[in-house]
């Protein structure tokens, strides 16, 4: 299985400041069709996960533009340009290029 | 707006069969892939498997021998069965829609806590 490693595991952030989460995969996530099926999920406390970003850098419908994704191959980053109180939660990267789908261990974003 | 509503038994004894159903509202179950994912208490996410519009399935090899995902197009819902459960299967189970071109999980059910205890 593809191992997805996220850093940091915890990210205390001051409101209004940026946050960045890295995700590294044990193999390249470039599919033979040329696409890279890497997405980011947000899970607020007590809620199901919510899709933020798909195929590395595409924001899902309704996701604020303070969220952005970047990367290629096996190294990816999620950035929050200015953290707001509603951004508190756990963030997961996930890959669907290789079967089975796998997830990172999660990064907890909290307010300092 | 697509909504997924899931239901099923929340307390099982070891060796019993877990059975959950996910109803699809605001869209057709025929038009997308559908997945089940679980989350052990306080832990990360684990993909269980998916079913395609054709009825074909893919399962996580770690669970493949015990898992069946099926779809009922007449009721616009899909289901998960996991046989011979143990305490290690205690988790919150989520159903989710898989967007066909981005291979991302774009809509999720509310989650169902399933506890396995004697």
XYZ file of N, CA and C in Angstrom:
690
model
N 0.839 -1.197 0.000
C 0.000 0.000 0.000
C 0.882 1.258 0.000
N 0.369 2.319 -0.617
C 1.077 3.592 -0.617
C 0.965 4.219 0.769
N 2.099 4.595 1.319
C 2.112 5.250 2.629
C 2.140 6.761 2.413
N 1.211 7.441 3.053
C 1.123 8.890 2.978
C 1.582 9.463 4.318
N 2.624 10.273 4.277
C 3.212 10.810 5.506
C 3.014 12.314 5.547
N 2.329 12.768 6.579
C 2.056 14.196 6.728
C 2.951 14.813 7.790
N 3.366 16.040 7.560
C 4.085 16.819 8.571
C 3.628 18.278 8.507
N 3.500 18.940 9.670
C 3.611 18.354 11.011
C 2.343 17.590 11.367
N 2.328 16.921 12.491
C 1.122 16.242 12.961
C 0.234 17.201 13.750
N 0.834 18.277 14.227
C 0.083 19.288 14.956
C 0.602 20.654 14.540
N -0.320 21.596 14.358
C 0.079 22.920 13.884
C -0.715 23.988 14.632
N -0.138 24.511 15.751
C -0.786 25.629 16.443
C -0.521 26.918 15.662
N -1.587 27.626 15.336
C -1.463 28.804 14.482
C -2.210 29.981 15.101
N -1.644 31.155 14.946
C -2.319 32.382 15.375
C -3.352 32.773 14.326
N -4.509 33.204 14.787
C -5.546 33.644 13.849
C -4.980 34.690 12.889
N -5.301 34.531 11.608
C -4.841 35.479 10.615
C -3.476 35.147 10.027
N -2.788 34.187 10.626
C -1.476 33.773 10.132
C -1.604 32.577 9.203
N -0.582 32.337 8.377
C -0.664 31.204 7.449
C -0.347 29.874 8.127
N -0.804 28.811 7.491
C -0.466 27.454 7.925
C -0.136 26.637 6.691
N 0.750 25.678 6.877
C 1.180 24.840 5.762
C 1.319 23.401 6.235
N 0.809 22.483 5.432
C 0.875 21.053 5.753
C 1.507 20.333 4.568
N 2.476 19.482 4.866
C 3.137 18.711 3.812
C 2.649 17.274 3.811
N 2.650 16.695 2.640
C 2.228 15.303 2.467
C 3.184 14.647 1.476
N 3.788 13.572 1.902
C 4.722 12.847 1.054
C 4.227 11.422 0.859
N 4.248 10.953 -0.390
C 3.800 9.587 -0.665
C 5.003 8.680 -0.912
N 4.845 7.391 -0.592
C 5.959 6.445 -0.721
C 6.261 6.095 -2.178
N 5.339 6.426 -3.072
C 5.568 6.267 -4.507
C 4.941 7.443 -5.226
N 5.373 7.675 -6.462
C 4.763 8.734 -7.256
C 3.265 8.496 -7.403
N 2.522 9.581 -7.358
C 1.068 9.497 -7.499
C 0.597 9.852 -8.911
N 1.517 9.909 -9.858
C 1.128 10.159 -11.243
C 0.557 8.869 -11.823
N -0.695 8.924 -12.204
C -1.373 7.772 -12.793
C -0.926 7.589 -14.240
N -1.120 6.394 -14.776
C -0.737 6.158 -16.170
C -1.553 7.017 -17.139
N -2.684 7.562 -16.672
C -3.462 8.461 -17.539
C -2.948 9.899 -17.492
N -1.891 10.136 -16.718
C -1.271 11.450 -16.643
C -1.768 12.320 -15.502
N -2.875 11.920 -14.878
C -3.407 12.690 -13.760
C -2.772 12.255 -12.437
N -2.822 13.156 -11.475
C -2.338 12.867 -10.126
C -3.523 12.990 -9.180
N -3.935 11.850 -8.639
C -5.163 11.813 -7.845
C -4.865 11.987 -6.358
N -4.470 13.208 -6.032
C -4.162 13.584 -4.657
C -5.173 14.634 -4.218
N -5.852 14.361 -3.125
C -6.810 15.335 -2.623
C -6.583 15.598 -1.140
N -7.201 16.665 -0.658
C -7.118 17.068 0.744
C -8.519 17.140 1.338
N -8.632 16.636 2.550
C -9.890 16.644 3.289
C -9.712 17.416 4.590
N -10.784 18.050 5.030
C -10.817 18.714 6.333
C -11.861 18.000 7.198
N -11.510 17.704 8.432
C -12.480 17.124 9.359
C -12.572 17.995 10.601
N -13.655 18.745 10.696
C -13.901 19.542 11.886
C -14.338 18.628 13.024
N -14.155 19.055 14.267
C -14.514 18.197 15.403
C -15.960 17.729 15.331
N -16.143 16.419 15.456
C -17.483 15.838 15.468
C -18.177 15.782 14.118
N -17.463 16.090 13.055
C -18.051 16.137 11.716
C -17.425 15.081 10.808
N -18.133 14.700 9.733
C -17.473 13.859 8.730
C -16.437 14.680 7.971
N -15.526 14.016 7.308
C -14.569 14.756 6.464
C -15.292 15.523 5.358
N -14.601 16.549 4.884
C -15.133 17.416 3.835
C -14.040 17.619 2.796
N -14.383 17.507 1.523
C -13.398 17.680 0.465
C -13.021 19.150 0.319
N -11.715 19.429 0.317
C -11.221 20.785 0.087
C -10.622 20.935 -1.308
N -9.697 20.037 -1.624
C -8.866 20.141 -2.829
C -8.829 18.773 -3.511
N -8.926 18.769 -4.844
C -8.778 17.524 -5.593
C -7.750 17.707 -6.704
N -7.173 16.609 -7.143
C -6.113 16.607 -8.173
C -5.105 17.719 -7.905
N -4.537 17.665 -6.727
C -3.428 18.496 -6.242
C -3.838 19.935 -5.888
N -4.544 20.609 -6.794
C -4.655 22.062 -6.629
C -6.031 22.640 -6.955
N -7.016 21.790 -7.199
C -8.346 22.283 -7.570
C -9.238 22.381 -6.345
N -9.721 23.599 -6.076
C -10.620 23.772 -4.935
C -12.000 23.238 -5.250
N -12.565 22.487 -4.311
C -13.925 21.980 -4.459
C -14.901 23.136 -4.307
N -16.104 22.944 -4.814
C -17.148 23.954 -4.770
C -17.369 24.470 -3.348
N -17.365 25.789 -3.189
C -17.654 26.399 -1.900
C -16.469 26.529 -0.967
N -15.318 26.031 -1.365
C -14.129 26.109 -0.503
C -13.495 27.497 -0.651
N -13.237 28.164 0.469
C -12.668 29.518 0.393
C -11.314 29.534 -0.310
N -11.018 30.660 -0.951
C -9.769 30.720 -1.719
C -8.538 30.902 -0.846
N -8.693 30.954 0.465
C -7.515 30.963 1.342
C -6.865 29.575 1.404
N -7.586 28.559 0.905
C -7.031 27.219 0.824
C -6.426 27.010 -0.565
N -5.191 26.508 -0.593
C -4.572 26.204 -1.876
C -3.718 24.947 -1.760
N -3.626 24.240 -2.870
C -2.826 23.025 -2.901
C -1.791 23.102 -4.006
N -0.668 22.452 -3.769
C 0.395 22.444 -4.773
C 1.198 21.158 -4.637
N 2.127 20.973 -5.581
C 2.994 19.815 -5.518
C 2.981 19.018 -6.799
N 3.745 17.940 -6.784
C 3.846 17.055 -7.938
C 4.550 15.775 -7.521
N 4.291 14.705 -8.286
C 5.000 13.449 -8.042
C 4.634 12.808 -6.724
N 5.474 13.043 -5.717
C 5.223 12.438 -4.405
C 5.267 13.454 -3.264
N 5.363 14.727 -3.585
C 5.424 15.769 -2.560
C 4.361 16.837 -2.789
N 3.546 17.033 -1.781
C 2.395 17.912 -1.911
C 2.249 18.790 -0.674
N 1.583 19.934 -0.878
C 1.416 20.892 0.216
C 0.020 21.487 0.175
N -0.562 21.614 1.357
C -1.797 22.367 1.538
C -1.452 23.631 2.320
N -1.897 24.781 1.814
C -1.643 26.034 2.516
C -2.953 26.739 2.833
N -2.991 27.307 4.017
C -4.084 28.192 4.412
C -3.452 29.564 4.548
N -3.885 30.511 3.735
C -3.182 31.801 3.682
C -3.367 32.603 4.973
N -4.573 32.575 5.523
C -4.857 33.282 6.788
C -5.853 32.418 7.562
N -5.383 31.813 8.617
C -6.221 30.878 9.362
C -7.357 31.605 10.076
N -8.557 31.044 9.927
C -9.723 31.558 10.654
C -10.168 30.510 11.686
N -10.991 30.936 12.608
C -11.415 30.040 13.693
C -12.104 28.792 13.157
N -12.833 28.920 12.062
C -13.563 27.779 11.503
C -12.644 26.759 10.827
N -11.368 27.075 10.713
C -10.420 26.153 10.072
C -9.860 25.120 11.057
N -10.217 25.244 12.319
C -9.744 24.274 13.314
C -10.265 22.881 12.969
N -9.375 21.917 12.996
C -9.755 20.545 12.688
C -8.548 19.740 12.275
N -8.823 18.559 11.728
C -7.753 17.684 11.258
C -7.809 17.622 9.737
N -6.651 17.728 9.130
C -6.539 17.740 7.676
C -5.837 16.455 7.217
N -6.404 15.839 6.186
C -5.865 14.592 5.651
C -5.567 14.738 4.164
N -4.411 14.241 3.749
C -4.198 14.046 2.325
C -4.619 12.614 1.993
N -5.030 12.393 0.766
C -5.444 11.070 0.349
C -5.086 10.846 -1.115
N -4.740 9.615 -1.443
C -4.396 9.301 -2.826
C -5.332 8.219 -3.356
N -5.698 8.380 -4.635
C -6.552 7.389 -5.294
C -5.877 6.840 -6.552
N -4.611 7.185 -6.742
C -3.900 6.697 -7.932
C -3.670 5.197 -7.880
N -3.331 4.726 -6.674
C -3.002 3.308 -6.482
C -4.046 2.660 -5.590
N -4.387 1.409 -5.903
C -5.335 0.650 -5.087
C -4.565 -0.119 -4.006
N -4.969 -0.029 -2.724
C -6.147 0.694 -2.230
C -5.883 2.181 -1.989
N -6.941 2.970 -1.974
C -6.828 4.356 -1.570
C -6.208 4.376 -0.168
N -5.355 5.371 0.066
C -4.791 5.519 1.403
C -4.817 6.987 1.826
N -4.717 7.188 3.128
C -4.807 8.512 3.718
C -3.555 8.791 4.552
N -3.226 10.065 4.665
C -2.216 10.447 5.635
C -2.762 10.289 7.041
N -1.894 10.399 8.016
C -2.307 10.184 9.409
C -3.047 11.370 10.008
N -3.055 12.479 9.278
C -3.796 13.647 9.739
C -2.913 14.682 10.404
N -3.239 15.944 10.191
C -2.557 17.069 10.838
C -3.610 17.904 11.551
N -3.412 18.085 12.835
C -4.368 18.849 13.640
C -3.990 20.324 13.614
N -4.899 21.137 13.116
C -4.701 22.590 13.118
C -5.514 23.172 14.266
N -4.839 23.895 15.142
C -5.505 24.509 16.278
C -5.024 25.937 16.428
N -5.809 26.700 17.160
C -5.490 28.112 17.360
C -4.633 28.258 18.619
N -3.561 29.046 18.489
C -2.694 29.295 19.654
C -3.423 30.092 20.717
N -28.387 19.635 -4.477
C -27.324 19.299 -3.526
C -27.470 17.828 -3.127
N -26.405 17.105 -3.295
C -26.413 15.690 -2.943
C -26.325 15.528 -1.424
N -27.125 14.626 -0.914
C -27.038 14.282 0.513
C -27.004 12.771 0.655
N -26.150 12.306 1.568
C -26.051 10.883 1.871
C -26.498 10.671 3.310
N -27.441 9.784 3.486
C -27.975 9.478 4.811
C -27.752 8.000 5.075
N -27.049 7.683 6.124
C -26.708 6.293 6.386
C -27.364 5.776 7.649
N -27.587 4.442 7.682
C -28.205 3.826 8.855
C -27.765 2.368 8.960
N -27.973 1.808 10.148
C -27.630 0.413 10.394
C -27.401 0.173 11.877
N -27.219 -1.073 12.235
C -27.043 -1.450 13.631
C -25.753 -0.873 14.192
N -25.819 -0.352 15.417
C -24.657 0.289 16.013
C -23.908 -0.563 17.027
N -24.512 -1.661 17.457
C -23.862 -2.515 18.461
C -23.927 -3.969 18.001
N -22.774 -4.571 17.881
C -22.684 -5.957 17.419
C -21.854 -6.778 18.396
N -22.087 -8.075 18.359
C -21.253 -9.005 19.119
C -20.192 -9.586 18.175
N -19.068 -9.993 18.745
C -18.047 -10.638 17.900
C -18.639 -11.784 17.102
N -18.183 -11.898 15.856
C -18.572 -12.910 14.864
C -19.843 -12.535 14.103
N -20.542 -11.494 14.523
C -21.742 -11.081 13.787
C -21.357 -10.320 12.514
N -22.372 -9.993 11.724
C -22.166 -9.286 10.462
C -22.613 -7.833 10.574
N -21.700 -6.949 10.240
C -22.007 -5.516 10.193
C -22.766 -5.234 8.906
N -23.836 -4.473 9.023
C -24.627 -4.136 7.848
C -25.038 -2.678 7.918
N -24.625 -1.883 6.948
C -24.951 -0.457 6.875
C -25.477 -0.133 5.488
N -26.383 0.832 5.434
C -26.948 1.275 4.166
C -26.815 2.782 4.061
N -26.596 3.271 2.856
C -26.442 4.694 2.588
C -27.442 5.106 1.519
N -28.375 5.957 1.877
C -29.351 6.458 0.924
C -28.818 7.703 0.220
N -29.055 7.772 -1.082
C -28.577 8.889 -1.891
C -29.760 9.785 -2.252
N -29.651 11.061 -1.902
C -30.713 12.029 -2.160
C -30.163 13.191 -2.966
N -30.907 13.581 -3.997
C -30.454 14.682 -4.835
C -29.567 14.240 -5.976
N -29.586 12.956 -6.259
C -28.792 12.423 -7.358
C -29.086 10.953 -7.525
N -28.595 10.374 -8.606
C -28.849 8.966 -8.871
C -27.631 8.108 -8.522
N -27.922 6.984 -7.873
C -26.844 6.078 -7.522
C -26.223 5.457 -8.782
N -26.937 5.528 -9.893
C -26.439 4.953 -11.147
C -25.302 5.757 -11.767
N -25.141 7.013 -11.354
C -24.276 7.933 -12.096
C -22.853 8.069 -11.533
N -22.585 7.461 -10.393
C -21.294 7.687 -9.738
C -20.750 6.378 -9.146
N -19.496 6.446 -8.703
C -18.907 5.412 -7.862
C -19.249 5.779 -6.411
N -19.292 4.778 -5.558
C -19.653 4.990 -4.153
C -18.695 4.204 -3.268
N -18.261 4.852 -2.193
C -17.250 4.247 -1.331
C -17.717 4.148 0.113
N -17.056 3.240 0.827
C -17.172 3.163 2.280
C -15.776 3.375 2.874
N -15.735 4.142 3.945
C -14.491 4.473 4.647
C -14.779 4.332 6.139
N -13.776 3.941 6.897
C -14.000 3.874 8.339
C -12.906 4.615 9.086
N -13.220 4.957 10.326
C -12.299 5.708 11.173
C -12.342 5.111 12.565
N -11.257 4.444 12.953
C -11.186 3.890 14.292
C -11.155 5.030 15.309
N -11.657 4.805 16.520
C -11.760 5.875 17.516
C -10.460 6.657 17.689
N -10.527 7.941 17.457
C -9.367 8.806 17.639
C -8.270 8.606 16.620
N -8.576 7.892 15.551
C -7.539 7.556 14.561
C -7.848 8.147 13.186
N -7.044 7.749 12.229
C -7.194 8.231 10.862
C -8.210 7.433 10.068
N -8.179 7.636 8.766
C -9.180 7.083 7.859
C -8.658 5.848 7.130
N -9.559 4.902 6.894
C -9.215 3.672 6.172
C -10.268 3.427 5.097
N -9.828 3.312 3.860
C -10.741 3.038 2.758
C -11.116 1.563 2.770
N -12.426 1.288 2.708
C -12.894 -0.098 2.741
C -13.088 -0.642 1.337
N -13.711 0.170 0.466
C -13.937 -0.299 -0.893
C -14.914 0.593 -1.620
N -15.187 0.230 -2.870
C -16.060 1.038 -3.717
C -16.899 0.149 -4.628
N -18.004 0.738 -5.101
C -18.812 0.069 -6.112
C -19.037 1.029 -7.264
N -18.944 0.507 -8.473
C -19.048 1.314 -9.676
C -20.463 1.218 -10.237
N -20.830 2.123 -11.160
C -22.174 2.067 -11.743
C -22.474 0.725 -12.402
N -21.434 0.046 -12.858
C -21.616 -1.261 -13.503
C -21.956 -2.350 -12.485
N -21.731 -2.030 -11.199
C -21.895 -3.037 -10.153
C -20.583 -3.700 -9.771
N -19.534 -3.415 -10.535
C -18.216 -3.947 -10.186
C -17.716 -3.297 -8.906
N -16.934 -4.044 -8.180
C -16.436 -3.557 -6.890
C -14.920 -3.665 -6.809
N -14.344 -2.821 -5.945
C -12.943 -2.908 -5.563
C -12.892 -2.824 -4.050
N -12.106 -3.687 -3.448
C -12.022 -3.693 -1.996
C -10.575 -3.532 -1.539
N -10.429 -2.986 -0.324
C -9.126 -2.957 0.304
C -8.697 -4.413 0.560
N -7.519 -4.802 0.086
C -7.090 -6.192 0.278
C -7.099 -6.625 1.749
N -6.906 -5.677 2.652
C -6.872 -6.027 4.079
C -8.232 -6.491 4.596
N -9.303 -6.163 3.877
C -10.662 -6.503 4.327
C -11.413 -7.354 3.301
N -10.784 -7.587 2.169
C -11.479 -8.146 1.008
C -12.240 -9.431 1.304
N -11.670 -10.291 2.135
C -12.303 -11.590 2.389
C -13.595 -11.470 3.196
N -13.832 -10.312 3.811
C -15.007 -10.160 4.682
C -16.003 -9.117 4.197
N -15.687 -8.404 3.129
C -16.477 -7.240 2.718
C -17.321 -7.525 1.474
N -18.540 -6.998 1.504
C -19.373 -6.943 0.304
C -20.027 -5.573 0.242
N -19.856 -4.900 -0.887
C -20.564 -3.645 -1.148
C -21.523 -3.908 -2.296
N -22.761 -3.469 -2.121
C -23.770 -3.703 -3.146
C -24.592 -2.436 -3.348
N -25.330 -2.392 -4.430
C -26.157 -1.224 -4.746
C -27.569 -1.688 -5.089
N -28.543 -0.903 -4.671
C -29.951 -1.148 -4.999
C -30.451 0.071 -5.761
N -30.471 -0.038 -7.072
C -30.851 1.119 -7.878
C -32.327 1.482 -7.699
N -33.157 0.511 -7.391
C -34.590 0.801 -7.227
C -34.852 1.671 -5.998
N -33.983 1.541 -4.997
C -34.138 2.347 -3.776
C -33.131 3.491 -3.724
N -32.281 3.598 -4.723
C -31.253 4.639 -4.783
C -30.372 4.626 -3.525
N -29.853 3.447 -3.219
C -29.012 3.312 -2.041
C -27.950 2.240 -2.276
N -26.930 2.275 -1.439
C -25.916 1.231 -1.515
C -25.579 0.784 -0.101
N -24.978 -0.383 0.004
C -24.832 -1.014 1.308
C -23.444 -1.610 1.510
N -23.124 -1.794 2.790
C -21.865 -2.422 3.204
C -22.193 -3.582 4.119
N -21.567 -4.719 3.863
C -21.607 -5.834 4.797
C -20.179 -6.241 5.126
N -19.933 -6.445 6.411
C -18.622 -6.888 6.890
C -18.869 -8.060 7.833
N -18.385 -9.226 7.452
C -18.681 -10.433 8.215
C -17.665 -10.665 9.326
N -18.028 -11.520 10.242
C -17.128 -11.992 11.305
C -16.410 -10.851 12.017
N -17.178 -9.893 12.495
C -16.565 -8.704 13.111
C -15.905 -9.047 14.449
N -14.883 -8.274 14.759
C -14.202 -8.346 16.060
C -14.124 -6.938 16.632
N -13.557 -6.832 17.824
C -13.426 -5.518 18.445
C -12.611 -4.570 17.567
N -11.727 -5.110 16.750
C -10.902 -4.285 15.865
C -11.715 -3.596 14.771
N -12.951 -4.027 14.598
C -13.833 -3.394 13.607
C -14.662 -2.263 14.208
N -14.498 -2.014 15.492
C -15.171 -0.884 16.121
C -14.652 0.407 15.506
N -15.543 1.206 14.940
C -15.132 2.404 14.208
C -16.369 3.207 13.818
N -16.133 4.425 13.367
C -17.177 5.183 12.688
C -17.060 4.863 11.196
N -18.151 4.454 10.609
C -18.189 4.097 9.199
C -18.873 5.207 8.416
N -18.232 5.610 7.321
C -18.770 6.660 6.465
C -19.033 6.108 5.063
N -20.139 6.557 4.477
C -20.322 6.353 3.045
C -19.955 7.657 2.347
N -19.560 7.572 1.094
C -19.140 8.764 0.371
C -19.315 8.557 -1.121
N -19.523 9.660 -1.813
C -19.594 9.620 -3.265
C -18.212 9.872 -3.839
N -17.882 9.151 -4.868
C -16.602 9.304 -5.541
C -16.828 9.993 -6.874
N -16.265 11.191 -7.008
C -16.430 11.937 -8.250
C -15.620 11.235 -9.343
N -16.271 11.041 -10.509
C -15.738 10.127 -11.513
C -14.458 10.607 -12.181
N -14.288 11.911 -12.354
C -13.122 12.379 -13.100
C -11.973 12.802 -12.186
N -12.301 13.193 -10.959
C -11.242 13.639 -10.056
C -10.831 12.562 -9.058
N -11.607 11.480 -9.001
C -11.344 10.389 -8.048
C -11.166 10.964 -6.649
N -12.089 11.823 -6.276
C -12.081 12.391 -4.932
C -13.425 12.095 -4.284
N -13.437 12.122 -2.957
C -14.648 11.820 -2.195
C -15.337 13.134 -1.880
N -16.318 13.502 -2.717
C -16.834 14.867 -2.644
C -18.058 15.049 -1.745
N -18.796 14.014 -1.476
C -19.918 14.103 -0.542
C -19.880 12.913 0.399
N -20.124 13.199 1.688
C -19.998 12.184 2.730
C -21.293 12.043 3.515
N -21.542 10.831 3.995
C -22.609 10.618 4.951
C -22.203 11.149 6.317
N -23.143 11.093 7.239
C -22.911 11.681 8.558
C -22.065 10.796 9.455
N -21.884 9.555 9.077
C -21.097 8.621 9.874
C -21.977 7.780 10.784
N -21.577 6.525 10.971
C -22.296 5.596 11.852
C -21.283 4.927 12.767
N -21.446 5.123 14.067
C -20.562 4.450 15.016
C -21.015 3.006 15.183
N -20.118 2.088 14.906
C -20.393 0.670 15.102
C -19.443 0.159 16.174
N -20.008 -0.381 17.226
C -19.227 -0.905 18.344
C -19.389 -2.419 18.387
N -18.265 -3.114 18.476
C -18.292 -4.573 18.590
C -17.850 -4.933 19.997
N -18.771 -5.541 20.730
C -18.478 -5.879 22.119
C -19.306 -7.069 22.550
N -18.695 -7.936 23.339
C -19.426 -9.095 23.840
C -20.243 -8.728 25.085
